[in-house]
PDB file of C-alpha atoms and ligand atoms in Angstrom:
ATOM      1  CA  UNK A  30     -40.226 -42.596  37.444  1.00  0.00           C
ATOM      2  CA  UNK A  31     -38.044 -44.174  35.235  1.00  0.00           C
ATOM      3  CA  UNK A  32     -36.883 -48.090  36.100  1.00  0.00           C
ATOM      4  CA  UNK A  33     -33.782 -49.414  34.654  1.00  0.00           C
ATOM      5  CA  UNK A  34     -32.508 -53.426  34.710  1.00  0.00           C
ATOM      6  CA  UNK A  35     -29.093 -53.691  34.685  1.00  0.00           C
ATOM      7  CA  UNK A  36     -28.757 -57.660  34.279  1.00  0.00           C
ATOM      8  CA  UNK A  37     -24.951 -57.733  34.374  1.00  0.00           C
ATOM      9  CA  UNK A  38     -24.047 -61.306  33.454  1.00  0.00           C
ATOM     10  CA  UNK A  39     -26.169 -63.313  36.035  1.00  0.00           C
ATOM     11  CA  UNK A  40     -28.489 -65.231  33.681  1.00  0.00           C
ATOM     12  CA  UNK A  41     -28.112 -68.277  31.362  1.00  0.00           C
ATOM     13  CA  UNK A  42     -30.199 -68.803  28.217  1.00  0.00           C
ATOM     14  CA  UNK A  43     -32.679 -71.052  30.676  1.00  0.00           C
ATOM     15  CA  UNK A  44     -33.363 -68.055  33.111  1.00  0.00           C
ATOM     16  CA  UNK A  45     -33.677 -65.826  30.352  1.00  0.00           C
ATOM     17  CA  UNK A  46     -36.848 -67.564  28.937  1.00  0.00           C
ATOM     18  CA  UNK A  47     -38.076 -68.307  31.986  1.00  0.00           C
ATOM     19  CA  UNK A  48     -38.513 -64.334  32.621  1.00  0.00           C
ATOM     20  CA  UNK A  49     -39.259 -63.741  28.975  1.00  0.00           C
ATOM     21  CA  UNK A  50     -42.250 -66.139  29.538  1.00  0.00           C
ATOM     22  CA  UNK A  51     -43.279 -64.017  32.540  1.00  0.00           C
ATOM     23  CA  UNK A  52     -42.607 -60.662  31.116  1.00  0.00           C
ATOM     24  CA  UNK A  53     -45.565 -59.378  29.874  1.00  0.00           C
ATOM     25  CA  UNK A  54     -47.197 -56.538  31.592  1.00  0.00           C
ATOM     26  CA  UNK A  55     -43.696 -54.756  31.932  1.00  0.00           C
ATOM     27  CA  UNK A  56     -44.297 -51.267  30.302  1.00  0.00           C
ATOM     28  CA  UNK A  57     -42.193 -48.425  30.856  1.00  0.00           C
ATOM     29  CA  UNK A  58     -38.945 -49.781  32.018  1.00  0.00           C
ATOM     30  CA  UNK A  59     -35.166 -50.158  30.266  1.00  0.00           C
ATOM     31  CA  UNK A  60     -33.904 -53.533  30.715  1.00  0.00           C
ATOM     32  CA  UNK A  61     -30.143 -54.156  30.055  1.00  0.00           C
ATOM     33  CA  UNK A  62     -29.485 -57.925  29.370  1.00  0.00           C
ATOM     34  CA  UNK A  63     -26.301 -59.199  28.635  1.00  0.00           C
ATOM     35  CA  UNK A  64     -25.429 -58.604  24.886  1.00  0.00           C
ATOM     36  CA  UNK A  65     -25.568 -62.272  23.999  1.00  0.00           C
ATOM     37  CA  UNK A  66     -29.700 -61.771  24.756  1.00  0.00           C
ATOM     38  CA  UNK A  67     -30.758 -58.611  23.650  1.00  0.00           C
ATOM     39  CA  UNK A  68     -32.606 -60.111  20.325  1.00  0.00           C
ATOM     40  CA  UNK A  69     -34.575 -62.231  22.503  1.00  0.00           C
ATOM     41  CA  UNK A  70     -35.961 -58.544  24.643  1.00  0.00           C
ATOM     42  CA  UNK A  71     -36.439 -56.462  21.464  1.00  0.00           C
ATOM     43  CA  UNK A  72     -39.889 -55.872  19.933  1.00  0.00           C
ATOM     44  CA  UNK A  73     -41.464 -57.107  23.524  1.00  0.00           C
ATOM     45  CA  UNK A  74     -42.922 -54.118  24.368  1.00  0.00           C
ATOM     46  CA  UNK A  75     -40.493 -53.266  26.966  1.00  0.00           C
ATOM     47  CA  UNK A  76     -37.299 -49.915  26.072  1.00  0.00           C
ATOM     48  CA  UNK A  77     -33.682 -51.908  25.614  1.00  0.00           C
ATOM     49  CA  UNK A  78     -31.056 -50.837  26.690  1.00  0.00           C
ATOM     50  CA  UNK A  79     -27.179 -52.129  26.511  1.00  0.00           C
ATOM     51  CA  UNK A  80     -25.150 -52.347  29.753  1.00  0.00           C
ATOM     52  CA  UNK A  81     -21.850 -50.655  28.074  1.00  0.00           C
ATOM     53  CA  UNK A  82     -20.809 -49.086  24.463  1.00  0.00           C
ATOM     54  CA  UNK A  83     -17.466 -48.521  23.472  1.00  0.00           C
ATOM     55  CA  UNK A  84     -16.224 -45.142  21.197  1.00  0.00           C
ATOM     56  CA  UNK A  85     -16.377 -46.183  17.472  1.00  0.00           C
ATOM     57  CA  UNK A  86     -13.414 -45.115  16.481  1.00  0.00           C
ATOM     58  CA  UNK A  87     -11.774 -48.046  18.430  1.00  0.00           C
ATOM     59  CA  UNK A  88     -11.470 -51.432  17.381  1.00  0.00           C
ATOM     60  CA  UNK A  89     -11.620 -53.987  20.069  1.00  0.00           C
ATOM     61  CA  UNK A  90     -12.575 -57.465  20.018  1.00  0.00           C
ATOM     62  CA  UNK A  91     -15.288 -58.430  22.049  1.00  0.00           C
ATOM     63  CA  UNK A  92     -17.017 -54.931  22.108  1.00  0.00           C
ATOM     64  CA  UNK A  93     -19.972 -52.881  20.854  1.00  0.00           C
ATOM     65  CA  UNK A  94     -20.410 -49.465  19.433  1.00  0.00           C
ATOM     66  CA  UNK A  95     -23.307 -47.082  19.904  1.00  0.00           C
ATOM     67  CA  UNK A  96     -23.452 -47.563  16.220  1.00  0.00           C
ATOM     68  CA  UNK A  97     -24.085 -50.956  16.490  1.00  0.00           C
ATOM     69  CA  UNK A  98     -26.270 -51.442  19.174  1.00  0.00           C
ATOM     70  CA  UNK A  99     -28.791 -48.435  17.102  1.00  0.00           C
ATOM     71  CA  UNK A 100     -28.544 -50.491  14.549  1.00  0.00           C
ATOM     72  CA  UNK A 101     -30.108 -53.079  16.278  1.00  0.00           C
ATOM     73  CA  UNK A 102     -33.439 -50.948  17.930  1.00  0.00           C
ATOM     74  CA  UNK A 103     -31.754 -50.814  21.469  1.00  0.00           C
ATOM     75  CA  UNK A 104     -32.780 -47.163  23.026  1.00  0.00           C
ATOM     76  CA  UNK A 105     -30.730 -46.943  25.920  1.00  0.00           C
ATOM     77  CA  UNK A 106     -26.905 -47.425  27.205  1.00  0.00           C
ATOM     78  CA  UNK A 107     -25.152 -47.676  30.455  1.00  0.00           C
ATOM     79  CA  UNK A 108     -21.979 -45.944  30.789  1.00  0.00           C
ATOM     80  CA  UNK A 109     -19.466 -45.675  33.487  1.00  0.00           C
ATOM     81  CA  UNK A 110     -20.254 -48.303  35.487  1.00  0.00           C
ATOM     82  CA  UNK A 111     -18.492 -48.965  38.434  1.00  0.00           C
ATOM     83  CA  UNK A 112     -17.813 -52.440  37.666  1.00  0.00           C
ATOM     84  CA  UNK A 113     -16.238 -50.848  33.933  1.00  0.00           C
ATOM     85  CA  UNK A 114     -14.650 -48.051  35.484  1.00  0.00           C
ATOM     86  CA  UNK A 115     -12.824 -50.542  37.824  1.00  0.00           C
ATOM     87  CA  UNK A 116     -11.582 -52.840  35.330  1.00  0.00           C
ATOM     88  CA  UNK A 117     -11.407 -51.134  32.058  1.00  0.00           C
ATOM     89  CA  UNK A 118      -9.871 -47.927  31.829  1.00  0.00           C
ATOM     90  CA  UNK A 119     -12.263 -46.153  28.992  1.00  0.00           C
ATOM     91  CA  UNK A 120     -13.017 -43.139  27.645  1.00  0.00           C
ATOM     92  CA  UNK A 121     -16.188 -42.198  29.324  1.00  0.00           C
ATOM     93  CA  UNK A 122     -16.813 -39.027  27.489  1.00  0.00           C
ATOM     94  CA  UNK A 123     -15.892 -40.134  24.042  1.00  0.00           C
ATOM     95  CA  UNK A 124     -18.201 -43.107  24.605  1.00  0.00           C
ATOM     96  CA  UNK A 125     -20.932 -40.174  25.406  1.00  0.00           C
ATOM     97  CA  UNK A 126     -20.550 -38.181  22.768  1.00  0.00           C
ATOM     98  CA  UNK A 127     -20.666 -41.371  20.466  1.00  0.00           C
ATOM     99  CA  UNK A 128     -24.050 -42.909  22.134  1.00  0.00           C
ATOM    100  CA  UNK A 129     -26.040 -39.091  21.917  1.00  0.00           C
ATOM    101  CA  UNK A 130     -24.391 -38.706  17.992  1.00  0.00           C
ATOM    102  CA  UNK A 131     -26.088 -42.455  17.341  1.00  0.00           C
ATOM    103  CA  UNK A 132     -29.191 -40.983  19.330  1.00  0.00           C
ATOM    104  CA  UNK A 133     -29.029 -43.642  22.508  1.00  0.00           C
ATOM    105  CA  UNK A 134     -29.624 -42.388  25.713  1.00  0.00           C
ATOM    106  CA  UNK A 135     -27.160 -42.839  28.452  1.00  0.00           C
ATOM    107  CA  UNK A 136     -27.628 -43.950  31.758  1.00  0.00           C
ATOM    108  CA  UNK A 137     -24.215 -42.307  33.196  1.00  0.00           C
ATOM    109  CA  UNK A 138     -23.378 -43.930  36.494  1.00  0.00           C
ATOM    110  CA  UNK A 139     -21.606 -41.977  38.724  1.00  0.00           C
ATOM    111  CA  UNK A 140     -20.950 -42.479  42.736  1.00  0.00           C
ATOM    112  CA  UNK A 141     -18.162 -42.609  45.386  1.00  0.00           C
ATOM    113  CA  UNK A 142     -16.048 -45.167  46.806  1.00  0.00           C
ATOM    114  CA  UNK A 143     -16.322 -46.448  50.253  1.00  0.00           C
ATOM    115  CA  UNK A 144     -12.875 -44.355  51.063  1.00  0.00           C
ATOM    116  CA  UNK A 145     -14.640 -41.244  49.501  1.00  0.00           C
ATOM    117  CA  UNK A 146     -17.768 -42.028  51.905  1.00  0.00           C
ATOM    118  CA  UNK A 147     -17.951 -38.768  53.870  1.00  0.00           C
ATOM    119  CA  UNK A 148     -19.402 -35.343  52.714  1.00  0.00           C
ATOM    120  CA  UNK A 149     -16.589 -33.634  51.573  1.00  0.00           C
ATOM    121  CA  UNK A 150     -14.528 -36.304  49.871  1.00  0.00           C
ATOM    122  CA  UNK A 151     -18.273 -37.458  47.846  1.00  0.00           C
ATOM    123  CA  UNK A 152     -18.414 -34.320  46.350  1.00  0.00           C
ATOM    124  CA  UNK A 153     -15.379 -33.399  44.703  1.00  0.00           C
ATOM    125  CA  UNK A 154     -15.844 -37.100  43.772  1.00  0.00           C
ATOM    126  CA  UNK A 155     -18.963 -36.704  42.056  1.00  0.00           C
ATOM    127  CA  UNK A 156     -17.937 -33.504  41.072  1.00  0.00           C
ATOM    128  CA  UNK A 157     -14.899 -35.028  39.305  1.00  0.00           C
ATOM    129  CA  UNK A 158     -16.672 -37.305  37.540  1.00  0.00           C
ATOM    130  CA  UNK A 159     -19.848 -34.480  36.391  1.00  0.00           C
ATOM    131  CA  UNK A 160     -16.830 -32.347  35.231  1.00  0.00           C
ATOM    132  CA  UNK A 161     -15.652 -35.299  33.185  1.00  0.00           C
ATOM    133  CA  UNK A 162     -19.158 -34.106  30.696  1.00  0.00           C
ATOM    134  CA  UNK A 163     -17.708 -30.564  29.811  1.00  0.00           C
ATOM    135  CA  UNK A 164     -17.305 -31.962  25.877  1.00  0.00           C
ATOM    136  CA  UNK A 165     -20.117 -34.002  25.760  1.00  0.00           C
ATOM    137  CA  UNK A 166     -22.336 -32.067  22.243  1.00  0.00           C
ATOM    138  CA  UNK A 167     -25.307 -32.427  24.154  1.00  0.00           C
ATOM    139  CA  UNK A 168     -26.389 -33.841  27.933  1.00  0.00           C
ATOM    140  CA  UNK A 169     -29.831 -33.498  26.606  1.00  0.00           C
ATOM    141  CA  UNK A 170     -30.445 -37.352  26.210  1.00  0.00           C
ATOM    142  CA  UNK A 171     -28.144 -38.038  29.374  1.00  0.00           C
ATOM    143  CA  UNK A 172     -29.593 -39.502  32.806  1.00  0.00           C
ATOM    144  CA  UNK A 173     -27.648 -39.594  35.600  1.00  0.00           C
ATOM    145  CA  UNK A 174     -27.826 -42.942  37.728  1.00  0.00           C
ATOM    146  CA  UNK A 175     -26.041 -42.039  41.303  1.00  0.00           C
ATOM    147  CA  UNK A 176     -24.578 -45.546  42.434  1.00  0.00           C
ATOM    148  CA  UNK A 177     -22.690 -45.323  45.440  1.00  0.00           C
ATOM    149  CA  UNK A 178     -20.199 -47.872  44.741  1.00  0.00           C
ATOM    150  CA  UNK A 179     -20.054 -49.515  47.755  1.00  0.00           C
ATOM    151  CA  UNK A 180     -23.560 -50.014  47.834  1.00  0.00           C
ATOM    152  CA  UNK A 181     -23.689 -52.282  44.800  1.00  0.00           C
ATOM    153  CA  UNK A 182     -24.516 -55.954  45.130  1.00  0.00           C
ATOM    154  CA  UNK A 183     -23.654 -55.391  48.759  1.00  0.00           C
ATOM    155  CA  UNK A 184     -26.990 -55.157  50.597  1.00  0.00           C
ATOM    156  CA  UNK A 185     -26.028 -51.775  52.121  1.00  0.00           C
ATOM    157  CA  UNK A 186     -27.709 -48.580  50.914  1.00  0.00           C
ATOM    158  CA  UNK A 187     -27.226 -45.140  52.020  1.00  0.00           C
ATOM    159  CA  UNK A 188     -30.061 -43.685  54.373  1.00  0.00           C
ATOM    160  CA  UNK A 189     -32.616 -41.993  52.588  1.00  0.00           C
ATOM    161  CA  UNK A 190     -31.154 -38.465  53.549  1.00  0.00           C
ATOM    162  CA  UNK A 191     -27.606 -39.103  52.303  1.00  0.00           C
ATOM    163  CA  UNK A 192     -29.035 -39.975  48.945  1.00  0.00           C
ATOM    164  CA  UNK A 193     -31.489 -37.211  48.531  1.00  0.00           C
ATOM    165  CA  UNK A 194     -28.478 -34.483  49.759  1.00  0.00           C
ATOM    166  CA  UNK A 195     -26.189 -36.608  47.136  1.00  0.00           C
ATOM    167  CA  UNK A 196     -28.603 -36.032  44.341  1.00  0.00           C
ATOM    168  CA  UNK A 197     -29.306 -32.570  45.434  1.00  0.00           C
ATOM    169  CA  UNK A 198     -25.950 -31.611  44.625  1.00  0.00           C
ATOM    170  CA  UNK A 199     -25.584 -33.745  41.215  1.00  0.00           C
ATOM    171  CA  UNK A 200     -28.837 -31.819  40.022  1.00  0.00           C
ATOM    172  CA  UNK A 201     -27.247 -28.680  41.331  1.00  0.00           C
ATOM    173  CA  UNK A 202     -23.557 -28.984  39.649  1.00  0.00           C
ATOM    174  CA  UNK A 203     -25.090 -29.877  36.352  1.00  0.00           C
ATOM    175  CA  UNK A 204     -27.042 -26.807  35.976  1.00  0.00           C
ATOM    176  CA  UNK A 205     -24.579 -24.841  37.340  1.00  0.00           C
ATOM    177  CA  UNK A 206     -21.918 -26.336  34.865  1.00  0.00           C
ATOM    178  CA  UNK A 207     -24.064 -27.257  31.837  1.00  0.00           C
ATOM    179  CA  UNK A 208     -27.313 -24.942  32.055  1.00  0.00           C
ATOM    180  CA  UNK A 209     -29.715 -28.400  32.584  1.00  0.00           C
ATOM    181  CA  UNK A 210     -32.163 -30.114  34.304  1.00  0.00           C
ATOM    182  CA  UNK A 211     -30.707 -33.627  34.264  1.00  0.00           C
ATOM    183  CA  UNK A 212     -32.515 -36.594  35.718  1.00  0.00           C
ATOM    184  CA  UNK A 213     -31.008 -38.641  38.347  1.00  0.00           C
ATOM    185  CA  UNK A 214     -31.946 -42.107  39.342  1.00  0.00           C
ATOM    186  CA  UNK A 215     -30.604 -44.269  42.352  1.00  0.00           C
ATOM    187  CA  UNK A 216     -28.578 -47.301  42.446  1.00  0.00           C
ATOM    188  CA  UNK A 217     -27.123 -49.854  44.797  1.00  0.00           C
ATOM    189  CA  UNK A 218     -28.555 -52.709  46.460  1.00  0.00           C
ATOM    190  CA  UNK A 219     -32.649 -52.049  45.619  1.00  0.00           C
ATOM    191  CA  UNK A 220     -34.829 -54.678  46.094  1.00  0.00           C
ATOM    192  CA  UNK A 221     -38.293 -55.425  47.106  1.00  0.00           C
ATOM    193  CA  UNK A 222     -37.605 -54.952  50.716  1.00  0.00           C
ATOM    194  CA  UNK A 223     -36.372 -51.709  50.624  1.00  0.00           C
ATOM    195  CA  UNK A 224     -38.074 -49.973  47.625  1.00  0.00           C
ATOM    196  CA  UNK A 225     -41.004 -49.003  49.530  1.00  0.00           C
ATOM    197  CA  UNK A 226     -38.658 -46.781  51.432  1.00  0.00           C
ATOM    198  CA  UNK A 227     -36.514 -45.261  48.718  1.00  0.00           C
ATOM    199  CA  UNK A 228     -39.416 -44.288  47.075  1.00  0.00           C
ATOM    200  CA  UNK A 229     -39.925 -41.577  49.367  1.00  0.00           C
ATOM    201  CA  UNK A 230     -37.161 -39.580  48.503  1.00  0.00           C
ATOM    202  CA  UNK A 231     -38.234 -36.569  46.512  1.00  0.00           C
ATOM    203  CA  UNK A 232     -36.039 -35.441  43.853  1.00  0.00           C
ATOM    204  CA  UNK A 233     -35.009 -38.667  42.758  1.00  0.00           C
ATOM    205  CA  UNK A 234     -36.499 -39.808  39.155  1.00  0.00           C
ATOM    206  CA  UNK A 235     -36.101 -43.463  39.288  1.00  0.00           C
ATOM    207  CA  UNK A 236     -33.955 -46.580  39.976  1.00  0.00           C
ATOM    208  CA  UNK A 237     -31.289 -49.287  38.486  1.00  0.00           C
ATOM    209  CA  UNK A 238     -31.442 -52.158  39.797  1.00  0.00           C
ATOM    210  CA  UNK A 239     -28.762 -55.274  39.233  1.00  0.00           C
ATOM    211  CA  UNK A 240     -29.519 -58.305  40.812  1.00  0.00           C
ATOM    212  CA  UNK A 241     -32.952 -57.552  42.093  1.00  0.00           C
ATOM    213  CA  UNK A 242     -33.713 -57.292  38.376  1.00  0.00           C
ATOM    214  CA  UNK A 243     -33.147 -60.289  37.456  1.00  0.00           C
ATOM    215  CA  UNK A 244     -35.731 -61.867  39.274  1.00  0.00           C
ATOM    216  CA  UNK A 245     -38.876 -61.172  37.524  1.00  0.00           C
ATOM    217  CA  UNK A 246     -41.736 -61.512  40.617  1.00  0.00           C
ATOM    218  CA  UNK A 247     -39.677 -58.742  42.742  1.00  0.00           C
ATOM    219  CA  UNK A 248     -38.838 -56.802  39.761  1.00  0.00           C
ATOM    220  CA  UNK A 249     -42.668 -56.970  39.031  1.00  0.00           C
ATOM    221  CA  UNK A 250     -43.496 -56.316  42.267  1.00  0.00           C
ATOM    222  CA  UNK A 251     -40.563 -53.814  42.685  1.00  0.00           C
ATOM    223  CA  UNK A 252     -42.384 -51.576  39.852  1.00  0.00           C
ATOM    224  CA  UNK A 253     -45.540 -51.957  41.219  1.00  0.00           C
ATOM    225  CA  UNK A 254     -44.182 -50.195  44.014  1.00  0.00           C
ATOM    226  CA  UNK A 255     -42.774 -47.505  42.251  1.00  0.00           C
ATOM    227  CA  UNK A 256     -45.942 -46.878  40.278  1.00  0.00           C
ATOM    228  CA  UNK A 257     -48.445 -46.924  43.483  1.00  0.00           C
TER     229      UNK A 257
HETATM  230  P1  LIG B 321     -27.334 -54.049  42.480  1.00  0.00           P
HETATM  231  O1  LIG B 321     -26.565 -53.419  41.231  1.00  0.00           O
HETATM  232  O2  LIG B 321     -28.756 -53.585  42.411  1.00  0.00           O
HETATM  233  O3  LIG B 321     -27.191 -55.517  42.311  1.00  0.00           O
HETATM  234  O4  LIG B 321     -26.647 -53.522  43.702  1.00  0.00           O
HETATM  235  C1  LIG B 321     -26.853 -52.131  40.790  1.00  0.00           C
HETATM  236  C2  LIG B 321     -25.977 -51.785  39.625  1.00  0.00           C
HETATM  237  O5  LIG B 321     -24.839 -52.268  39.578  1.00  0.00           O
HETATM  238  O6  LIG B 321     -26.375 -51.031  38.732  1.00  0.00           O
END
């Protein structure tokens, strides 16, 4: 089971030493602080990630590169978050391509909307958004994180059975499409309350977690969970 952070920009140079101070014992998982932090995570025994990476043959002010951030040690990126996709209109695949030619591997989210919250209209969503990989050089080094998008920072979470059927057909489209076994994790509104219960669904490899992340007792205790 793979466990990924995603701190978004909740914590301030005091919180992050605080959890630095109480961070050892954390093996195993990806944590994604905000950019301004990462040198403070590296070398800590813990994977990096970075929670977005822009294509390198843009400039923009105020962004990162896949380039840059392996130039740094970080392992991992996030890409396509819902919280990007909203506000920034990028180029998902180029931003692919770049992070698996600087040898990062992507966490690509992926999930529907509340309007797209029924059977039918979920899958051609998801389906739109797999389809969006067909010129990606390789999905070896890809994960796919299924965040419905409605369940993010809202306390709501799908039942166990929507999420399982949801990542039944991700697993399903992307060997039918690209000829692999891709790894999907869940996201949306985890915490230490209702881990114990996501745990239990089968095929899924593993979680991102936002907010509960931050935190580090329940994201302690959150793993501890997972591992059991
Ligand atoms: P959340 O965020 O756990 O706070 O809902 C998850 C995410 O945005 O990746």
């Amino acid at each position: 089971m793979l466990i990924v952070g995603n701190q978004k920009n909740y914590m301030t140079t005091k919180d992050v030493k605080e959890y630095l101070s109480e961070m050892m014992g954390l093996h195993n998982v990806v944590i994604c602080p905000s950019n301004i932090f990462i040198p403070y995570y590296l070398k800590r025994g813990i994977h990096v990630g970075i929670q977005n990476i822009i294509s390198t043959d843009q400039v923009v002010t105020g962004e990162i590169t896949a380039k840059q951030a392996r130039s740094m040690g970080i392992e991992f990126t996030i890409i396509g978050h819902s919280e990007r996709r909203e506000n920034y209109n990028e180029d998902i695949a180029s931003a692919v391509n770049d992070a698996i030619n600087n040898k990062l591997n992507v966490i690509l989210c992926i999930g529907e909307n509340i309007d797209d919250y029924n059977d039918k209209a979920t899958n051609k969503k998801l389906k739109k958004q797999i389809s969006e990989l067909i010129n990606i050089v390789s999905l070896e080094n890809v994960i796919i994180a299924y965040e419905p998008v409605w369940a993010i920072g809202t306390g709501k979470t799908p039942t166990n059975e929507e999420i399982e059927k949801n990542v039944e057909y991700i697993k399903r489209l992307v060997k039918e499409l690209y000829g692999i076994d891709v790894k999907v994790l869940y996201g949306g509104s985890v915490n230490k309350n209702n881990i114990e219960t996501l745990k239990e669904i089968p095929n899924v490899d593993g979680f991102l977690i936002g907010k509960a992340s931050t935190n580090i007792t329940e994201f302690k205790k959150i793993i501890e969970v997972v591992n059991d």
